[in-house]
Amino acid sequence: LRTTLLFLSPTDLYTAPDSCRGRCEEPYSREDECHCDAECERYHNCCEDYYRHCRDEGFSSSRDAISDEDLLRLSEQLYKADHNKARPTDIAINPQYQASPDETADQEDRSPQPLYKYVNENLFSKPTYASFIKLLDNYQRATGREEDVTAEELREQDNFLKEVMKTELMKKLFAFLHEKNRYGSEQEFVADLKEMWFGLYSRGNGERDSSGFEHVFSGEVKKGKVSGFHNWIRFYLLEKQGIVNYFSHNFNGPWDTYPDVLGLQFSWDGFYKEVGSAFIGCSPEFEFGLYTLCFIARPGRACHLSLGGYSLSIQTYSWTKSTYGNGKKYIATAYVISS
């Protein structure tokens, strides 16, 4: 018998801690940076290459995998189910100057008028809008300052979740995730929504100073710049108060109705946002639902959707430095890719 010596490179012997290569079905371990076991999709803590290496055998069955076709089909259904969105007569915007890619960092106000010429504020009396707006003043915008969550603020979180779950849009989202074995009951889904969006973690000096909801919808200031802040209602309300100053836009989506998409340049009380993409005119549940879907289905990757026949992608990221439950990840950010 001839003996053959096989020399393996280090990459053959060792799997990178953030990869699923050679780790499919590996038992869950709290020490792992990310996971490749059958439950990782349910707990949205899979490694980014989980789908490439483990998709067929990775979840409880291939039937439970969320395919690209599923995302395109469901996003169209959610788009049609957004019954609380603004009608074309409810909003008039004035985008003015369109900045080129090399102008977005200039911090130059090239639009003398506000972005919003008119918003029908009757929209804000709808239950999902009203409960959403109550959440916006619950946060200190500077990272590094501990958030003090009062009993009233917890009730406001619960009320918002209760109101959005009454909508056809969120019921469709839950039905889909239930069918894909991500959640056993609506109660489990709502409890997880509360943790992934409202659970606090530290972006700063060890203080529990941030959450996915604060970052995405309310906005934060970190190292002298605006961080997050991707919501049109928040922008409109602060622009009306004179606290937000619209500078320009670098992207205008192809939609001729709402929800539309803009990529914005603006200052918030003197702090600058180079590109703040946002849906314009959608309901709170639409944005909340789409971001949730993409965070669960494609965390850390571009999530390709279809709205009214037009392609759109959402990027989400998990917060990797702390977890909740059995290794579940919080939402770090979610936004529309505008380019």
JSON list of N, CA and C in Angstrom, two decimals, residues 48 197 216 290-303 313-319 331-337:
[
{"chain": "A", "resi": 48, "resn": "GLU", "atom": "N", "xyz": [-23.46, 34.95, 8.08]},
{"chain": "A", "resi": 48, "resn": "GLU", "atom": "CA", "xyz": [-23.93, 35.54, 6.83]},
{"chain": "A", "resi": 48, "resn": "GLU", "atom": "C", "xyz": [-23.89, 34.57, 5.67]},
{"chain": "A", "resi": 197, "resn": "TRP", "atom": "N", "xyz": [-36.71, 44.92, 18.50]},
{"chain": "A", "resi": 197, "resn": "TRP", "atom": "CA", "xyz": [-36.81, 46.34, 18.15]},
{"chain": "A", "resi": 197, "resn": "TRP", "atom": "C", "xyz": [-36.58, 47.27, 19.35]},
{"chain": "A", "resi": 216, "resn": "VAL", "atom": "N", "xyz": [-33.37, 53.39, 14.01]},
{"chain": "A", "resi": 216, "resn": "VAL", "atom": "CA", "xyz": [-33.97, 53.41, 12.68]},
{"chain": "A", "resi": 216, "resn": "VAL", "atom": "C", "xyz": [-35.02, 54.51, 12.56]},
{"chain": "A", "resi": 290, "resn": "LEU", "atom": "N", "xyz": [-41.73, 45.48, 6.79]},
{"chain": "A", "resi": 290, "resn": "LEU", "atom": "CA", "xyz": [-40.71, 45.14, 5.79]},
{"chain": "A", "resi": 290, "resn": "LEU", "atom": "C", "xyz": [-39.34, 44.99, 6.42]},
{"chain": "A", "resi": 291, "resn": "TYR", "atom": "N", "xyz": [-38.99, 45.90, 7.32]},
{"chain": "A", "resi": 291, "resn": "TYR", "atom": "CA", "xyz": [-37.68, 45.79, 7.98]},
{"chain": "A", "resi": 291, "resn": "TYR", "atom": "C", "xyz": [-37.61, 44.51, 8.82]},
{"chain": "A", "resi": 292, "resn": "THR", "atom": "N", "xyz": [-38.69, 44.17, 9.50]},
{"chain": "A", "resi": 292, "resn": "THR", "atom": "CA", "xyz": [-38.72, 42.94, 10.29]},
{"chain": "A", "resi": 292, "resn": "THR", "atom": "C", "xyz": [-38.53, 41.72, 9.40]},
{"chain": "A", "resi": 293, "resn": "LEU", "atom": "N", "xyz": [-39.28, 41.68, 8.30]},
{"chain": "A", "resi": 293, "resn": "LEU", "atom": "CA", "xyz": [-39.15, 40.56, 7.36]},
{"chain": "A", "resi": 293, "resn": "LEU", "atom": "C", "xyz": [-37.70, 40.40, 6.90]},
{"chain": "A", "resi": 294, "resn": "CYS", "atom": "N", "xyz": [-37.07, 41.49, 6.50]},
{"chain": "A", "resi": 294, "resn": "CYS", "atom": "CA", "xyz": [-35.71, 41.41, 5.97]},
{"chain": "A", "resi": 294, "resn": "CYS", "atom": "C", "xyz": [-34.71, 41.05, 7.05]},
{"chain": "A", "resi": 295, "resn": "PHE", "atom": "N", "xyz": [-34.93, 41.53, 8.27]},
{"chain": "A", "resi": 295, "resn": "PHE", "atom": "CA", "xyz": [-34.03, 41.18, 9.36]},
{"chain": "A", "resi": 295, "resn": "PHE", "atom": "C", "xyz": [-34.09, 39.69, 9.69]},
{"chain": "A", "resi": 296, "resn": "ILE", "atom": "N", "xyz": [-35.28, 39.13, 9.62]},
{"chain": "A", "resi": 296, "resn": "ILE", "atom": "CA", "xyz": [-35.45, 37.71, 9.91]},
{"chain": "A", "resi": 296, "resn": "ILE", "atom": "C", "xyz": [-34.95, 36.86, 8.74]},
{"chain": "A", "resi": 297, "resn": "ALA", "atom": "N", "xyz": [-35.25, 37.29, 7.51]},
{"chain": "A", "resi": 297, "resn": "ALA", "atom": "CA", "xyz": [-34.95, 36.46, 6.34]},
{"chain": "A", "resi": 297, "resn": "ALA", "atom": "C", "xyz": [-33.52, 36.62, 5.83]},
{"chain": "A", "resi": 298, "resn": "ARG", "atom": "N", "xyz": [-32.98, 37.85, 5.88]},
{"chain": "A", "resi": 298, "resn": "ARG", "atom": "CA", "xyz": [-31.67, 38.12, 5.29]},
{"chain": "A", "resi": 298, "resn": "ARG", "atom": "C", "xyz": [-30.84, 39.05, 6.19]},
{"chain": "A", "resi": 299, "resn": "PRO", "atom": "N", "xyz": [-30.59, 38.66, 7.44]},
{"chain": "A", "resi": 299, "resn": "PRO", "atom": "CA", "xyz": [-29.82, 39.56, 8.31]},
{"chain": "A", "resi": 299, "resn": "PRO", "atom": "C", "xyz": [-28.41, 39.76, 7.78]},
{"chain": "A", "resi": 300, "resn": "GLY", "atom": "N", "xyz": [-27.98, 41.01, 7.74]},
{"chain": "A", "resi": 300, "resn": "GLY", "atom": "CA", "xyz": [-26.62, 41.30, 7.30]},
{"chain": "A", "resi": 300, "resn": "GLY", "atom": "C", "xyz": [-26.42, 41.30, 5.81]},
{"chain": "A", "resi": 301, "resn": "ARG", "atom": "N", "xyz": [-27.50, 41.11, 5.05]},
{"chain": "A", "resi": 301, "resn": "ARG", "atom": "CA", "xyz": [-27.38, 41.05, 3.59]},
{"chain": "A", "resi": 301, "resn": "ARG", "atom": "C", "xyz": [-28.46, 41.92, 2.95]},
{"chain": "A", "resi": 302, "resn": "ALA", "atom": "N", "xyz": [-28.26, 42.25, 1.69]},
{"chain": "A", "resi": 302, "resn": "ALA", "atom": "CA", "xyz": [-29.30, 42.96, 0.95]},
{"chain": "A", "resi": 302, "resn": "ALA", "atom": "C", "xyz": [-30.49, 42.02, 0.77]},
{"chain": "A", "resi": 303, "resn": "CYS", "atom": "N", "xyz": [-31.67, 42.54, 1.04]},
{"chain": "A", "resi": 303, "resn": "CYS", "atom": "CA", "xyz": [-32.92, 41.78, 0.98]},
{"chain": "A", "resi": 303, "resn": "CYS", "atom": "C", "xyz": [-33.71, 42.33, -0.20]},
{"chain": "A", "resi": 313, "resn": "SER", "atom": "N", "xyz": [-34.35, 47.13, -2.53]},
{"chain": "A", "resi": 313, "resn": "SER", "atom": "CA", "xyz": [-33.58, 46.32, -1.58]},
{"chain": "A", "resi": 313, "resn": "SER", "atom": "C", "xyz": [-33.49, 47.02, -0.24]},
{"chain": "A", "resi": 314, "resn": "ILE", "atom": "N", "xyz": [-33.54, 46.22, 0.81]},
{"chain": "A", "resi": 314, "resn": "ILE", "atom": "CA", "xyz": [-33.39, 46.71, 2.18]},
{"chain": "A", "resi": 314, "resn": "ILE", "atom": "C", "xyz": [-32.17, 46.04, 2.79]},
{"chain": "A", "resi": 315, "resn": "GLN", "atom": "N", "xyz": [-31.37, 46.83, 3.47]},
{"chain": "A", "resi": 315, "resn": "GLN", "atom": "CA", "xyz": [-30.20, 46.31, 4.17]},
{"chain": "A", "resi": 315, "resn": "GLN", "atom": "C", "xyz": [-30.48, 46.32, 5.67]},
{"chain": "A", "resi": 316, "resn": "THR", "atom": "N", "xyz": [-30.23, 45.21, 6.33]},
{"chain": "A", "resi": 316, "resn": "THR", "atom": "CA", "xyz": [-30.32, 45.17, 7.79]},
{"chain": "A", "resi": 316, "resn": "THR", "atom": "C", "xyz": [-29.00, 44.65, 8.35]},
{"chain": "A", "resi": 317, "resn": "TYR", "atom": "N", "xyz": [-28.73, 45.01, 9.59]},
{"chain": "A", "resi": 317, "resn": "TYR", "atom": "CA", "xyz": [-27.58, 44.46, 10.31]},
{"chain": "A", "resi": 317, "resn": "TYR", "atom": "C", "xyz": [-28.01, 44.07, 11.71]},
{"chain": "A", "resi": 318, "resn": "SER", "atom": "N", "xyz": [-27.43, 42.98, 12.20]},
{"chain": "A", "resi": 318, "resn": "SER", "atom": "CA", "xyz": [-27.65, 42.54, 13.58]},
{"chain": "A", "resi": 318, "resn": "SER", "atom": "C", "xyz": [-26.66, 43.24, 14.50]},
{"chain": "A", "resi": 319, "resn": "TRP", "atom": "N", "xyz": [-27.09, 43.48, 15.74]},
{"chain": "A", "resi": 319, "resn": "TRP", "atom": "CA", "xyz": [-26.16, 43.95, 16.75]},
{"chain": "A", "resi": 319, "resn": "TRP", "atom": "C", "xyz": [-25.43, 42.72, 17.29]},
{"chain": "A", "resi": 331, "resn": "ILE", "atom": "N", "xyz": [-31.77, 44.21, 16.48]},
{"chain": "A", "resi": 331, "resn": "ILE", "atom": "CA", "xyz": [-31.60, 44.94, 15.23]},
{"chain": "A", "resi": 331, "resn": "ILE", "atom": "C", "xyz": [-30.63, 46.10, 15.47]},
{"chain": "A", "resi": 332, "resn": "ALA", "atom": "N", "xyz": [-29.57, 46.16, 14.68]},
{"chain": "A", "resi": 332, "resn": "ALA", "atom": "CA", "xyz": [-28.64, 47.28, 14.75]},
{"chain": "A", "resi": 332, "resn": "ALA", "atom": "C", "xyz": [-29.12, 48.41, 13.85]},
{"chain": "A", "resi": 333, "resn": "THR", "atom": "N", "xyz": [-29.49, 48.05, 12.62]},
{"chain": "A", "resi": 333, "resn": "THR", "atom": "CA", "xyz": [-30.05, 49.05, 11.71]},
{"chain": "A", "resi": 333, "resn": "THR", "atom": "C", "xyz": [-30.82, 48.36, 10.60]},
{"chain": "A", "resi": 334, "resn": "ALA", "atom": "N", "xyz": [-31.66, 49.13, 9.93]},
{"chain": "A", "resi": 334, "resn": "ALA", "atom": "CA", "xyz": [-32.42, 48.69, 8.75]},
{"chain": "A", "resi": 334, "resn": "ALA", "atom": "C", "xyz": [-32.73, 49.91, 7.93]},
{"chain": "A", "resi": 335, "resn": "TYR", "atom": "N", "xyz": [-32.50, 49.83, 6.64]},
{"chain": "A", "resi": 335, "resn": "TYR", "atom": "CA", "xyz": [-32.78, 50.98, 5.78]},
{"chain": "A", "resi": 335, "resn": "TYR", "atom": "C", "xyz": [-32.93, 50.55, 4.33]},
{"chain": "A", "resi": 336, "resn": "VAL", "atom": "N", "xyz": [-33.58, 51.39, 3.54]},
{"chain": "A", "resi": 336, "resn": "VAL", "atom": "CA", "xyz": [-33.71, 51.16, 2.11]},
{"chain": "A", "resi": 336, "resn": "VAL", "atom": "C", "xyz": [-32.39, 51.52, 1.44]},
{"chain": "A", "resi": 337, "resn": "ILE", "atom": "N", "xyz": [-31.93, 50.65, 0.56]},
{"chain": "A", "resi": 337, "resn": "ILE", "atom": "CA", "xyz": [-30.72, 50.96, -0.20]},
{"chain": "A", "resi": 337, "resn": "ILE", "atom": "C", "xyz": [-31.10, 51.92, -1.31]}
]
